[in-house]
C-alpha atoms as a printed R data frame, in Angstrom:
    type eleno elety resid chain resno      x       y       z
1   ATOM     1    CA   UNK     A     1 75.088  95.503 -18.386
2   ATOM     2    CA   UNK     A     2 77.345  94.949 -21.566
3   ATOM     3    CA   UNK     A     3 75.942  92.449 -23.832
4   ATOM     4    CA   UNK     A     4 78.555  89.420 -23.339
5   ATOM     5    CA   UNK     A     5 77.119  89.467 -19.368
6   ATOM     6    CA   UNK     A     6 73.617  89.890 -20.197
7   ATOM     7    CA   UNK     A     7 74.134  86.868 -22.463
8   ATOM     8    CA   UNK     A     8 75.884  84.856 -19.822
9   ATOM     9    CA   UNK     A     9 72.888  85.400 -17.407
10  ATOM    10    CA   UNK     A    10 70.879  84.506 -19.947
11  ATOM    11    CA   UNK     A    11 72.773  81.007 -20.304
12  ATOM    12    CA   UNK     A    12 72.385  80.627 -16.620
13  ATOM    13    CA   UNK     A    13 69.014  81.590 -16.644
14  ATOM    14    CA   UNK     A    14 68.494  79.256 -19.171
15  ATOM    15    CA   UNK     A    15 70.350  76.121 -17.504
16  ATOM    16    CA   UNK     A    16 68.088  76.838 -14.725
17  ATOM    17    CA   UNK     A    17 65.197  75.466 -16.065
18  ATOM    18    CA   UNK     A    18 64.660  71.985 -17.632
19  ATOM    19    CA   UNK     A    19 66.034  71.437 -20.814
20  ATOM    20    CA   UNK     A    20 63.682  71.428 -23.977
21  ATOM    21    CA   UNK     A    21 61.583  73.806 -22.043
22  ATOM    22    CA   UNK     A    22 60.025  77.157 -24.118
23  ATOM    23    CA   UNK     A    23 61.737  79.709 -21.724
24  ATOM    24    CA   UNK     A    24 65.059  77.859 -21.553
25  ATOM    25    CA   UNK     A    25 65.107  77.548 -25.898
26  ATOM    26    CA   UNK     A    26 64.394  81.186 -25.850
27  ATOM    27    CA   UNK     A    27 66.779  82.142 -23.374
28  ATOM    28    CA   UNK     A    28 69.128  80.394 -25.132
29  ATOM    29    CA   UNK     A    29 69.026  81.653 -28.464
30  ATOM    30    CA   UNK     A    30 68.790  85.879 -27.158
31  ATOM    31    CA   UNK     A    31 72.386  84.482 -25.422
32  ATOM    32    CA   UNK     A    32 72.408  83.401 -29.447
33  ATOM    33    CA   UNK     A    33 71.373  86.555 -30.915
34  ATOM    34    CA   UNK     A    34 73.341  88.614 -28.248
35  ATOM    35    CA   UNK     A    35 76.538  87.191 -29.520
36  ATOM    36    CA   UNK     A    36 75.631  87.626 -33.188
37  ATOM    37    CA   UNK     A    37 75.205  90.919 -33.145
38  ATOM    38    CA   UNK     A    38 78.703  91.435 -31.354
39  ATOM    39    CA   UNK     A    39 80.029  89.353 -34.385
40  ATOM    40    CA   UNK     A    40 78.554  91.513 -36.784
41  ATOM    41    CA   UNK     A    41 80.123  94.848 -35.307
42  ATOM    42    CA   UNK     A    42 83.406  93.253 -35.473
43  ATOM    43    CA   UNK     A    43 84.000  91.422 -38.099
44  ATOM    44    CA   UNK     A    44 84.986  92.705 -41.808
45  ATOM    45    CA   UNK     A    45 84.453  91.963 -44.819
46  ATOM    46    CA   UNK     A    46 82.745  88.825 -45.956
47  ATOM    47    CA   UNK     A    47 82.943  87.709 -42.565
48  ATOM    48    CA   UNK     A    48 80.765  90.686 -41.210
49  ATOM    49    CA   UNK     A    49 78.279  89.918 -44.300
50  ATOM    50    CA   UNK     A    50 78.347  85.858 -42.900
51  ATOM    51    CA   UNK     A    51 77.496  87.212 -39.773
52  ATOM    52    CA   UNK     A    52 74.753  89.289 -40.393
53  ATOM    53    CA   UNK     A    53 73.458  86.681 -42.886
54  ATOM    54    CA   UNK     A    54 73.153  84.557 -39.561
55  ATOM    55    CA   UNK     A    55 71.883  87.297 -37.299
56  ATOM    56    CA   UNK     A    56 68.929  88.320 -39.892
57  ATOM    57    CA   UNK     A    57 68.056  84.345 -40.224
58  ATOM    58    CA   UNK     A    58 68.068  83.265 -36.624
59  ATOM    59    CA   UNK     A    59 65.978  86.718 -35.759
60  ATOM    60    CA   UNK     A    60 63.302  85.990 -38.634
61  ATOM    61    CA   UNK     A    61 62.671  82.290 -37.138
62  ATOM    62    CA   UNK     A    62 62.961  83.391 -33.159
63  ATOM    63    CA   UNK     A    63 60.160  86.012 -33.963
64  ATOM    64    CA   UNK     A    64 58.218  84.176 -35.726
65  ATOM    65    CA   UNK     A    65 58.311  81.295 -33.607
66  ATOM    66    CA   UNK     A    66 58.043  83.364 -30.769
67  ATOM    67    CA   UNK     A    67 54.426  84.916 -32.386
68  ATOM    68    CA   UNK     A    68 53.142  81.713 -33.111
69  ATOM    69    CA   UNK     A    69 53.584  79.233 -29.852
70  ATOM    70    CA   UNK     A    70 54.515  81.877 -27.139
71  ATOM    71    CA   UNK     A    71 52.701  85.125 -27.522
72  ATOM    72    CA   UNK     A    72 49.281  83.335 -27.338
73  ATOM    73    CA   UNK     A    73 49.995  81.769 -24.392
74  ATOM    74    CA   UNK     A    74 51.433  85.476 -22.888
75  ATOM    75    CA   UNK     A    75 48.077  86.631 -24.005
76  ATOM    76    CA   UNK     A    76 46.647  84.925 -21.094
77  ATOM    77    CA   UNK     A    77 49.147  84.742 -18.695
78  ATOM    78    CA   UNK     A    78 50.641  88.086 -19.538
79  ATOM    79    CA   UNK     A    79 47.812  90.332 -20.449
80  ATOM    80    CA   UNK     A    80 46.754  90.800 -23.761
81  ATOM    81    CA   UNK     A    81 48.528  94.295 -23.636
82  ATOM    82    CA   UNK     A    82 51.581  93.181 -22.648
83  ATOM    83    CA   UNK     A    83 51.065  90.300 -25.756
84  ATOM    84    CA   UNK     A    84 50.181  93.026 -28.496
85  ATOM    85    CA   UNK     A    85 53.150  95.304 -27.169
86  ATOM    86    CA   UNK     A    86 55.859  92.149 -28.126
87  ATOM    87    CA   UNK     A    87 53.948  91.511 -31.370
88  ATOM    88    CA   UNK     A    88 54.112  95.162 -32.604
89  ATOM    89    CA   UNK     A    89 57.642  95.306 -31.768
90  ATOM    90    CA   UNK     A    90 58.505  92.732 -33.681
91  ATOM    91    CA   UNK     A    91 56.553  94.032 -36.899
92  ATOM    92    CA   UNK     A    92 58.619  97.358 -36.222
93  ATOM    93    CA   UNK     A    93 62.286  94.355 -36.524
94  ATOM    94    CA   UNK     A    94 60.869  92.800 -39.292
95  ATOM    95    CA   UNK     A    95 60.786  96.108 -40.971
96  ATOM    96    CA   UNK     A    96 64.171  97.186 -39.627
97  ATOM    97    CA   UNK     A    97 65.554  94.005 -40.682
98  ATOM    98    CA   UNK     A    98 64.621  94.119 -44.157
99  ATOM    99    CA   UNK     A    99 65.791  97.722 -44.638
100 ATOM   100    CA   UNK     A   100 69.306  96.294 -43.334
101 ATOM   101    CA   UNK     A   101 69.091  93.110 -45.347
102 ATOM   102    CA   UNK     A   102 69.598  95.398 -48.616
103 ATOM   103    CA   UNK     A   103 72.350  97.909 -47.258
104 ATOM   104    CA   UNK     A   104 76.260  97.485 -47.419
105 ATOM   105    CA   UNK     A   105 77.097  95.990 -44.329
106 ATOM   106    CA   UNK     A   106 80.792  97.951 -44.737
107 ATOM   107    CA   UNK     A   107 78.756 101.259 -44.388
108 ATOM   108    CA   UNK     A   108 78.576 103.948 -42.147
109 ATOM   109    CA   UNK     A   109 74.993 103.183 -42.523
110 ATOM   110    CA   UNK     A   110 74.883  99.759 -41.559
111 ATOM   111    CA   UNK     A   111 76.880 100.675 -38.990
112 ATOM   112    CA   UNK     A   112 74.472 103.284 -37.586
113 ATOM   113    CA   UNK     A   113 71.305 101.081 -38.250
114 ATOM   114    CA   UNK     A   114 72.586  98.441 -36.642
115 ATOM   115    CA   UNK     A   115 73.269  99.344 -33.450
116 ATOM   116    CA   UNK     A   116 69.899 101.319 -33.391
117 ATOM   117    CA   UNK     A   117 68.679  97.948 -34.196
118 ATOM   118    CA   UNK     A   118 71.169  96.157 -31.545
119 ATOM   119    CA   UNK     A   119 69.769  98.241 -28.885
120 ATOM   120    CA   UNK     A   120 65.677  97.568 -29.795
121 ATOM   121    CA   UNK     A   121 66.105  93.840 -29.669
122 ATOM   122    CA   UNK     A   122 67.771  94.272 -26.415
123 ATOM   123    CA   UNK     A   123 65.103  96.101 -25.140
124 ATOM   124    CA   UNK     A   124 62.550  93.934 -26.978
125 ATOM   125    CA   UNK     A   125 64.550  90.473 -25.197
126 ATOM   126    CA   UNK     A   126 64.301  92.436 -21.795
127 ATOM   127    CA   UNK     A   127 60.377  93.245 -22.164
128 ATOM   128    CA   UNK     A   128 60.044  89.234 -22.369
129 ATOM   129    CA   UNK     A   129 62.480  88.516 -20.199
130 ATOM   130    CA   UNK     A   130 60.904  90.380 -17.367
131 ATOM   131    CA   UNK     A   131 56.979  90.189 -18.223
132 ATOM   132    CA   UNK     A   132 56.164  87.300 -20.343
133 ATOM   133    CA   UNK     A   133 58.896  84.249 -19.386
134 ATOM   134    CA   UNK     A   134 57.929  84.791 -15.910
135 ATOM   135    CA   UNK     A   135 54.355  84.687 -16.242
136 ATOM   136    CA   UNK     A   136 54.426  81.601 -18.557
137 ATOM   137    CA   UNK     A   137 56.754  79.947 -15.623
138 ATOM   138    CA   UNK     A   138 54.179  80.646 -13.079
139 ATOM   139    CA   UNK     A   139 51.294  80.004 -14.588
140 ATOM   140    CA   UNK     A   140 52.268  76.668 -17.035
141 ATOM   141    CA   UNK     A   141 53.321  73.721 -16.345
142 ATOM   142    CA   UNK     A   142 56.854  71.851 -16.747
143 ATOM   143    CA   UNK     A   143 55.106  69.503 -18.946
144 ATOM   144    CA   UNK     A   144 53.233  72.550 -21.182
145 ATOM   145    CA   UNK     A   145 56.506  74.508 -21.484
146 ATOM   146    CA   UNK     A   146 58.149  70.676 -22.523
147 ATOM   147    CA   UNK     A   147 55.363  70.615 -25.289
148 ATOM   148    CA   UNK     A   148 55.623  74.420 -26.153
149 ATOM   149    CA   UNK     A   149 59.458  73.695 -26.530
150 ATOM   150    CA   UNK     A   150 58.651  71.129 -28.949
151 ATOM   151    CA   UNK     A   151 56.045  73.343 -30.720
152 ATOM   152    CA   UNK     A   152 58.700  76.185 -31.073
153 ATOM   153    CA   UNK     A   153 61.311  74.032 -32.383
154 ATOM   154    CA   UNK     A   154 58.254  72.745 -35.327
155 ATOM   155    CA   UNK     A   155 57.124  76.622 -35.738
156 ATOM   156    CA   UNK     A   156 61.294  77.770 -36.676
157 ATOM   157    CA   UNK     A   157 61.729  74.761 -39.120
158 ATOM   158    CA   UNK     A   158 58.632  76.135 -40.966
159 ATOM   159    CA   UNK     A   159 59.458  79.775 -40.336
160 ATOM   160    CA   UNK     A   160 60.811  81.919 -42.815
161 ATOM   161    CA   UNK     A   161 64.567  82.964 -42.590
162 ATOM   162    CA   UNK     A   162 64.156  86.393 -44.088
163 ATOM   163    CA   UNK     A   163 62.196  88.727 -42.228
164 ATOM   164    CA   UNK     A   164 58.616  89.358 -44.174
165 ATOM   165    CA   UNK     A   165 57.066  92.844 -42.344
166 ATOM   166    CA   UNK     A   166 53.619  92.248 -43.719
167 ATOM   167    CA   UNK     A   167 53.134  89.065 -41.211
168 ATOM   168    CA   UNK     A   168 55.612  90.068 -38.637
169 ATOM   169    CA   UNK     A   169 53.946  90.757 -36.022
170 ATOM   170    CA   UNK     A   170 50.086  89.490 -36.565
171 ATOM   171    CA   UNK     A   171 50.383  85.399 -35.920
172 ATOM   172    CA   UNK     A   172 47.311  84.758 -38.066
173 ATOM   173    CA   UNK     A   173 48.828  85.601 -40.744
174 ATOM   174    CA   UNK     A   174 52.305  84.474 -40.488
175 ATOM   175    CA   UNK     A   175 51.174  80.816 -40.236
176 ATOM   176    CA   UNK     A   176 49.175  81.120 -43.426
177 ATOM   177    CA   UNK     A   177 52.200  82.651 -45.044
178 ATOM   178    CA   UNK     A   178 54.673  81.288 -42.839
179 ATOM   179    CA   UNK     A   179 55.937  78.176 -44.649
180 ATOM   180    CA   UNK     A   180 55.293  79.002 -47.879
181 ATOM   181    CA   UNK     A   181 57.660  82.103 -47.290
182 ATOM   182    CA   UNK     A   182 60.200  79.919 -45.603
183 ATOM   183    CA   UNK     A   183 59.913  77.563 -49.136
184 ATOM   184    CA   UNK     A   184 61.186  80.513 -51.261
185 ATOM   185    CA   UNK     A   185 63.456  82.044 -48.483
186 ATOM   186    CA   UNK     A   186 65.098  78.646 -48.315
187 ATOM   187    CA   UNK     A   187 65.468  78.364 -51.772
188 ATOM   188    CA   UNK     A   188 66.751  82.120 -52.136
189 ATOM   189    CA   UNK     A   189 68.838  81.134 -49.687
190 ATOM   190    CA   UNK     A   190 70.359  77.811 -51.723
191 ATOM   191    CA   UNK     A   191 70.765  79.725 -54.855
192 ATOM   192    CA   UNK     A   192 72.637  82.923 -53.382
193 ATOM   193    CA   UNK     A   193 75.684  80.160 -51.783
């Protein structure tokens, strides 16, 4: 399935369910991420590096959030496997990430890289998609996913917007350097428009 349709069934997957709730948000923002990463591969120019600049930012939050308000709810109605599998993919993006956060996004590099990378997130969104939204729908509540939605929209404000590999991936520490990181990224951020 090419990326535009798998992001339109996530929409409808997504309008499916009631609004605020954790599955829906996330839904919602791989459509998001889906689209991004079309946007990077075909725009130019400073419009490819606005883009990316997006991409990298909304990818650093959604993980992070993700760690921190779903995955330890996946733990138990997921597995704990399933859980640590999502988590260590996501330390493997952060890393990814960062390595195309310093490269020319004109080059045949970037260009390489990030469809490699395109193609891992996909995967990555699918694993959830198929293993841990559906256990969390079964086995929670409309009103816990309602509060988890409300949790992961706290976690991203406080969630850094640059992707940081040495908590990606391990939620303990994330929240202790979570905001703090998102502080400086914020302000990195400021400086550099």
């Amino acid at each position: 399935m090419m990326s535009s349709a798998k992001a339109e069934a996530e929409r409808k997957a997504a309008a499916q369910l009631p609004h605020g709730d954790i599955v829906a948000l996330l839904l919602e923002q791989h459509a998001r991420i889906r689209g991004l990463f079309e946007q990077v591969t075909q725009a130019q120019g400073a419009d490819k590096q606005h883009a990316f600049d997006e991409l990298r930012a909304l990818l650093a939050v959604h993980e992070a959030a993700e760690e921190l308000v779903l995955r330890p709810v996946a733990k138990k109605t997921a597995g704990e496997k399933e859980a640590e599998a999502r988590n260590a993919e996501e330390a493997e993006a952060a890393k990814v990430l960062k390595e195309l956060e310093g490269m020319d996004v004109a080059s045949p590099e970037f260009a390489t890289a990030i469809a490699e990378f395109e193609q891992s997130v996909s995967d990555h969104a699918g694993h959830e998609e198929t293993e841990e939204f559906p256990a969390i729908v079964d086995q929670c509540t409309a009103e816990q996913r309602q509060d988890m939605g409300k949790l992961l929209r706290k976690a991203e404000d406080l969630a850094p917007s640059h992707p940081h590999p040495t908590a990606a991936g391990k939620p303990a520490a994330l929240a202790l350097t979570g905001p703090f990181a998102a502080m400086m990224d914020k302000a990195r951020d400021a400086m550099s428009h």
